[in-house]
Short mmCIF file of C-alpha atoms in Angstrom, two decimals:
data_model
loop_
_atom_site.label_atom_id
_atom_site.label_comp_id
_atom_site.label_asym_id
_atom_site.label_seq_id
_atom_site.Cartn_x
_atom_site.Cartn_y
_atom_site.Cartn_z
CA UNK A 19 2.11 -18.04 167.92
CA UNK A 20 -0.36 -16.77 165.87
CA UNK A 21 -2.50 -13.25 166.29
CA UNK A 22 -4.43 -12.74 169.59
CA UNK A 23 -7.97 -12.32 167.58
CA UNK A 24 -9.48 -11.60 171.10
CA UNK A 25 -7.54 -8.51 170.75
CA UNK A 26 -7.96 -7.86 167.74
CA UNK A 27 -11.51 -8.75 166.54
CA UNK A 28 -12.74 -5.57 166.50
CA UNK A 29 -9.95 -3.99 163.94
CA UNK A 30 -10.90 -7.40 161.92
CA UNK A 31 -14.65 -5.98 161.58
CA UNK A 32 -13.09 -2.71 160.83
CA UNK A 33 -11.08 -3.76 157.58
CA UNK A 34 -12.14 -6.99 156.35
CA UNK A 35 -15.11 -5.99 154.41
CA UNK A 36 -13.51 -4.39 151.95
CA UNK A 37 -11.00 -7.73 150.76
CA UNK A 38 -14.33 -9.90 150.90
CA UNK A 39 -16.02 -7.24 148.88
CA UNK A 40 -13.00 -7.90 146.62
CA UNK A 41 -13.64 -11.44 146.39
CA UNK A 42 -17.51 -11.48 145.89
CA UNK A 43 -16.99 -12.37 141.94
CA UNK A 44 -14.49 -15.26 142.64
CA UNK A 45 -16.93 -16.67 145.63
CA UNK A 46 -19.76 -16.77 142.99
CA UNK A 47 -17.63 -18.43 140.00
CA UNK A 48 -16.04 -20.77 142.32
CA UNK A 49 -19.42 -21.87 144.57
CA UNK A 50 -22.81 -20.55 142.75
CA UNK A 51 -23.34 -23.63 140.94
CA UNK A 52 -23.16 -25.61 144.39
CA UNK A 53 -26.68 -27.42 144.79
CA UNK A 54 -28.34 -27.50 147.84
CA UNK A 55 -26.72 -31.04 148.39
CA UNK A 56 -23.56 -30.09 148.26
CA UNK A 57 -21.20 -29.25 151.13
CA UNK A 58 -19.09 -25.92 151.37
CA UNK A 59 -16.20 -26.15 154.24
CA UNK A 60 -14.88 -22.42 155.44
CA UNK A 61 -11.32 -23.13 157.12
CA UNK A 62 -10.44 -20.49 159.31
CA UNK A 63 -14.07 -18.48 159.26
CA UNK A 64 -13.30 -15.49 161.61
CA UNK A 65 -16.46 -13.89 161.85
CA UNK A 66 -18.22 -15.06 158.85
CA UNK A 67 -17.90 -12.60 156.74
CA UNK A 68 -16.66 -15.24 153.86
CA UNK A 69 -19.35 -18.00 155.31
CA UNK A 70 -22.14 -15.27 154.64
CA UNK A 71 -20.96 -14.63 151.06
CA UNK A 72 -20.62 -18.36 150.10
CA UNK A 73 -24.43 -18.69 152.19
CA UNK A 74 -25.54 -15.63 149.55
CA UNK A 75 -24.75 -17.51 146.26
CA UNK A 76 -25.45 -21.11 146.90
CA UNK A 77 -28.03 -23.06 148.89
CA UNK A 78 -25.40 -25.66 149.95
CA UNK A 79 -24.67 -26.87 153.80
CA UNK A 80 -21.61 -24.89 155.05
CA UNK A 81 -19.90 -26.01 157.89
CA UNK A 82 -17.15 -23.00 159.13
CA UNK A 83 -14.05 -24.01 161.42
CA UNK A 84 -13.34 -21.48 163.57
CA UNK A 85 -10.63 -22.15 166.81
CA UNK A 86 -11.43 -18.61 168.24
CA UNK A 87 -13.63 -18.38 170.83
CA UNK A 88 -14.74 -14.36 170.20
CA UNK A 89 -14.81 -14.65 166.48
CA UNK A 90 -17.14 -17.89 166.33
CA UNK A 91 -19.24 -15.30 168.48
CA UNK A 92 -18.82 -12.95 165.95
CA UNK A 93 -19.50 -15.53 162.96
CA UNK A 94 -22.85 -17.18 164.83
CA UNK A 95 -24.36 -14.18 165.30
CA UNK A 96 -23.71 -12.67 161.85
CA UNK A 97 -25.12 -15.55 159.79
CA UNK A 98 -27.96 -15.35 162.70
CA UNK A 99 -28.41 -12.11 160.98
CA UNK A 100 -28.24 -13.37 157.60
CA UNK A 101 -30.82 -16.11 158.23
CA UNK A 102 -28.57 -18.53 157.22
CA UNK A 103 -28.37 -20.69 161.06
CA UNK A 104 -30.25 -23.47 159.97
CA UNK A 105 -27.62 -24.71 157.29
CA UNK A 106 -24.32 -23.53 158.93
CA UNK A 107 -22.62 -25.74 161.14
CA UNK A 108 -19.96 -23.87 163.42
CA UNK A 109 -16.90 -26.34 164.41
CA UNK A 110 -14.02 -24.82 167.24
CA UNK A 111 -11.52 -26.83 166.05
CA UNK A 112 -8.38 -25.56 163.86
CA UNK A 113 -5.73 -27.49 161.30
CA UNK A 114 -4.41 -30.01 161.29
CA UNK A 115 -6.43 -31.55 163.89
CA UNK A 116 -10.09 -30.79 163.20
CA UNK A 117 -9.90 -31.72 159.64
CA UNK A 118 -10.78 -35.52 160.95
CA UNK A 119 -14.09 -33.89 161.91
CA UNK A 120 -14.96 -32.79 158.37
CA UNK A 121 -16.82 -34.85 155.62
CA UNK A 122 -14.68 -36.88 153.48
CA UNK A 123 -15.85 -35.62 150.17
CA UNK A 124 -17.06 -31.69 149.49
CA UNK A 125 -18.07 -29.44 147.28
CA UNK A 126 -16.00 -26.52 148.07
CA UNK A 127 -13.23 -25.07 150.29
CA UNK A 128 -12.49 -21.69 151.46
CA UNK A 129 -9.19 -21.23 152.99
CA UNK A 130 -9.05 -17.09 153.30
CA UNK A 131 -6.82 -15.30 155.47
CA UNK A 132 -5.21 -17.98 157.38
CA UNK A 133 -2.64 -20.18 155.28
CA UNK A 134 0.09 -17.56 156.62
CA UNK A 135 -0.73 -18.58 160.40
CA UNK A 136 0.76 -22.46 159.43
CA UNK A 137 3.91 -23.98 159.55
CA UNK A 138 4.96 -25.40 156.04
CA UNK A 139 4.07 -28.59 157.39
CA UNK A 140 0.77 -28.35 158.15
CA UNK A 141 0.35 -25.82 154.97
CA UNK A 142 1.02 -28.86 152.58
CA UNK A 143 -1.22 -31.28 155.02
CA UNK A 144 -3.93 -28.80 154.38
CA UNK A 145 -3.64 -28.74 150.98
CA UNK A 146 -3.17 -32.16 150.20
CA UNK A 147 -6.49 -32.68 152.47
CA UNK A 148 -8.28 -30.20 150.09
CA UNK A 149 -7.20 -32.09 146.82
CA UNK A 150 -8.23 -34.87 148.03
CA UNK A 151 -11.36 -34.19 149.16
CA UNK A 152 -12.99 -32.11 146.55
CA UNK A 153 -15.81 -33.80 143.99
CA UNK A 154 -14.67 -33.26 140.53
CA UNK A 155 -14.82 -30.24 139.09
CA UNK A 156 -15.52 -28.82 142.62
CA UNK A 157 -13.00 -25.74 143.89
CA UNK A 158 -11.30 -23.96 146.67
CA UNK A 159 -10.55 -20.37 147.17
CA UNK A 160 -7.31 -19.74 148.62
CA UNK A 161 -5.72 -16.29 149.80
CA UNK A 162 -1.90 -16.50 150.10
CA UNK A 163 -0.66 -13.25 151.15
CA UNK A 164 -2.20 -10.42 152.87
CA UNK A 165 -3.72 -7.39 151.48
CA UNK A 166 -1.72 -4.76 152.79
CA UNK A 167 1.56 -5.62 153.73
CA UNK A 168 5.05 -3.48 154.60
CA UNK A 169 7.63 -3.40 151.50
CA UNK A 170 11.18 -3.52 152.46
CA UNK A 171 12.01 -1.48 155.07
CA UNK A 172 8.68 0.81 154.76
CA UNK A 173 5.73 0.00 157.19
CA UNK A 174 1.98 0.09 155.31
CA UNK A 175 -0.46 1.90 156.80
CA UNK A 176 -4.51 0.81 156.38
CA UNK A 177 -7.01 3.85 157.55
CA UNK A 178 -10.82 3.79 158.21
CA UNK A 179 -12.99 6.13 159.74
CA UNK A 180 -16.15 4.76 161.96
CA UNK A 181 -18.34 8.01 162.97
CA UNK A 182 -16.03 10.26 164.94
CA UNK A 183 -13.48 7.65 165.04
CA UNK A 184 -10.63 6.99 163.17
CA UNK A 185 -8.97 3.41 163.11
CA UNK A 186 -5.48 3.08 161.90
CA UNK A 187 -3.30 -0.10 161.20
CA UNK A 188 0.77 0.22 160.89
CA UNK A 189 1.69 -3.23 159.34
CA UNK A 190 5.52 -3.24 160.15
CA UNK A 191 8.51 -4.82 157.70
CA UNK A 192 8.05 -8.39 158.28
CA UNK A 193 11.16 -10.82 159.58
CA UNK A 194 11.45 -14.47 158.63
CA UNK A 195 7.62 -15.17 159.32
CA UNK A 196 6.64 -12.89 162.17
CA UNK A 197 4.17 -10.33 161.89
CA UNK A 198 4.33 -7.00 163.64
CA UNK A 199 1.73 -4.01 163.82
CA UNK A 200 0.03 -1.70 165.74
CA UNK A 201 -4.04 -0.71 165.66
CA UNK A 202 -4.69 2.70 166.94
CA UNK A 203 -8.07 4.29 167.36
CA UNK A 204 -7.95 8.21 166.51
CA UNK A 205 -10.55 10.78 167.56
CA UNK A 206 -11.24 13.80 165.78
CA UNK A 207 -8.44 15.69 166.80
CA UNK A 208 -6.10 13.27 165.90
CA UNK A 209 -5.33 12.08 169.50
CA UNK A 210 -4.52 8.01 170.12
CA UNK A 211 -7.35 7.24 172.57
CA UNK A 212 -6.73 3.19 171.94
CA UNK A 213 -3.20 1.72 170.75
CA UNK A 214 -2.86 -2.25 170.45
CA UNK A 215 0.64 -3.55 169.64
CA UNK A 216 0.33 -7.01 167.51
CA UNK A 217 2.19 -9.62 166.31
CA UNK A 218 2.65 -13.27 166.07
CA UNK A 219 3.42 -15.70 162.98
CA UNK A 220 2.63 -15.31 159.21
CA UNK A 221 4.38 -15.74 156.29
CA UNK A 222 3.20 -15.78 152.45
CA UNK A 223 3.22 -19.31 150.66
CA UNK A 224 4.86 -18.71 147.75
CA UNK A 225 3.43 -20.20 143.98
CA UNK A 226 6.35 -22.86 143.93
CA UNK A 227 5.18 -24.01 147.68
CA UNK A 228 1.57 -25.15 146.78
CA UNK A 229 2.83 -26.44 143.35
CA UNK A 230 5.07 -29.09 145.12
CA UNK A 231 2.79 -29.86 147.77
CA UNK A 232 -0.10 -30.83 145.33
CA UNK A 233 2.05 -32.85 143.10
CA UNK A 234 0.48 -35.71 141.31
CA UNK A 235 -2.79 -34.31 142.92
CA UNK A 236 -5.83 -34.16 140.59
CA UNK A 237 -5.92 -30.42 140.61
CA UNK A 238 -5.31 -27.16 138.39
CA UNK A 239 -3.96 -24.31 140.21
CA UNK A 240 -4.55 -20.75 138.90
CA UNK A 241 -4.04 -16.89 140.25
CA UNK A 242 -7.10 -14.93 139.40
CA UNK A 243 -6.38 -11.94 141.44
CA UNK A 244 -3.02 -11.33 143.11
CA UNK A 245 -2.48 -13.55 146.44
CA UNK A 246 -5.56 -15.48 145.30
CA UNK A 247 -5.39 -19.30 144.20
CA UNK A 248 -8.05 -21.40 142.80
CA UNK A 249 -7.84 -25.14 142.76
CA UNK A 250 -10.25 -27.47 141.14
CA UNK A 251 -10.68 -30.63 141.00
CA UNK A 252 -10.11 -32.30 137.48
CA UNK A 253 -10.31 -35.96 137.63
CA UNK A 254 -12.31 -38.79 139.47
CA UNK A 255 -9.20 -40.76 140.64
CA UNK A 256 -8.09 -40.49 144.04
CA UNK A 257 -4.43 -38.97 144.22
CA UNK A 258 -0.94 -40.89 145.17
CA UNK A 259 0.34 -40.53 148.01
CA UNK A 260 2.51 -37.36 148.84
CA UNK A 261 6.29 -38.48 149.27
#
């Protein structure tokens, strides 16, 4: 089971900015030099807030998979906002299934903030579908652990304050793949006027993980910010089959 975004969504608005903010350079090296011909794919879009970035540095068709009903609401009217409708498609499907409704070659892959949710399975599926489908010298920006997360036995805490509110997240130790936390909304005083327990399934994917999935894949693998991979595409052969 993975997080009830219905729930959540609005917490998402709250703190996301800030980790796309911290991506902004890598979306530009990765995608900028994407012509208006090319096709970007956004796996796991949320709300669009990495759609919208991608939509700022290249002229490229984006097409954004999304299986949440309330954050594809989110994500269509944010890039309505950006101006950016009439070359977005929005898809409701998730992985592994709805990646028979993509193109069969693209230019670029964003895969942000949602490896965790997967089994291994369908992890290495995914990634195996991404090698395979990128044009040469194309990439795909990966995120494969999340931004604030408990050490050991010590919950991490993530605070913002929204006019006279104050929004709190308590990311609790995690236990062989589940995720537990708890979103509180603060007033002034300090008082809990909203609390939201939270938890389903994510794990990181550790280096070694994507390494062995895309062996004998056409791809380089690099870390250019902690928890961040980039792959690109390095040859025009097609790739063996995974054993």
């Amino acid at each position: 089971m993975v997080s009830d975004y219905d729930k959540r969504a609005e917490f998402h608005e709250v703190f996301m900015p800030p980790v796309w903010d911290r991506l902004q350079t890598l979306v530009r090296n990765a995608f900028g030099s994407v012509g208006p011909d090319g096709v970007i794919v956004d796996i796991g879009a949320g709300s669009g807030l990495g759609a919208t970035k991608v939509a700022g540095v290249t002229d490229a068709e984006i097409i954004a998979l999304e299986p949440n009903m309330t954050m594809r609401a989110m994500l269509v009217a944010r890039l309505d906002t950006a101006g950016v409708l009439d070359r977005v498609t929005v898809l409701p499907g998730s992985v592994p299934d709805a990646l028979d409704d993509l193109p069969d070659r693209v230019h670029g892959v964003i895969a942000a903030h949602m490896l965790g949710h997967l089994d291994r399975r369908d992890r290495a599926g995914l990634l195996q579908w991404i090698a395979g489908s990128l044009v040469p010298g194309c990439s795909a920006l990966l995120t494969v652990s999340p931004e604030v997360a408990a050490a050991d036995d010590k919950p991490a805490i993530e605070e913002r304050t929204v006019g006279r509110l104050h929004y709190r997240v308590t990311h609790l130790p995690a236990d062989h793949g589940r995720y537990d936390g708890l979103f509180e909304v603060l007033d002034r005083e300090h008082r809990v006027v909203r609390s939201l327990p939270d938890s389903g399934s994510w794990q990181a994917v550790p280096s070694g993980e994507i390494s062995a999935a895309l062996d004998g894949y056409p791809v380089t693998i690099v870390e250019p910010l902690p928890g961040v991979v980039l792959l690109t595409s390095t040859a025009q052969t097609q790739p063996r089959s995974s054993s």
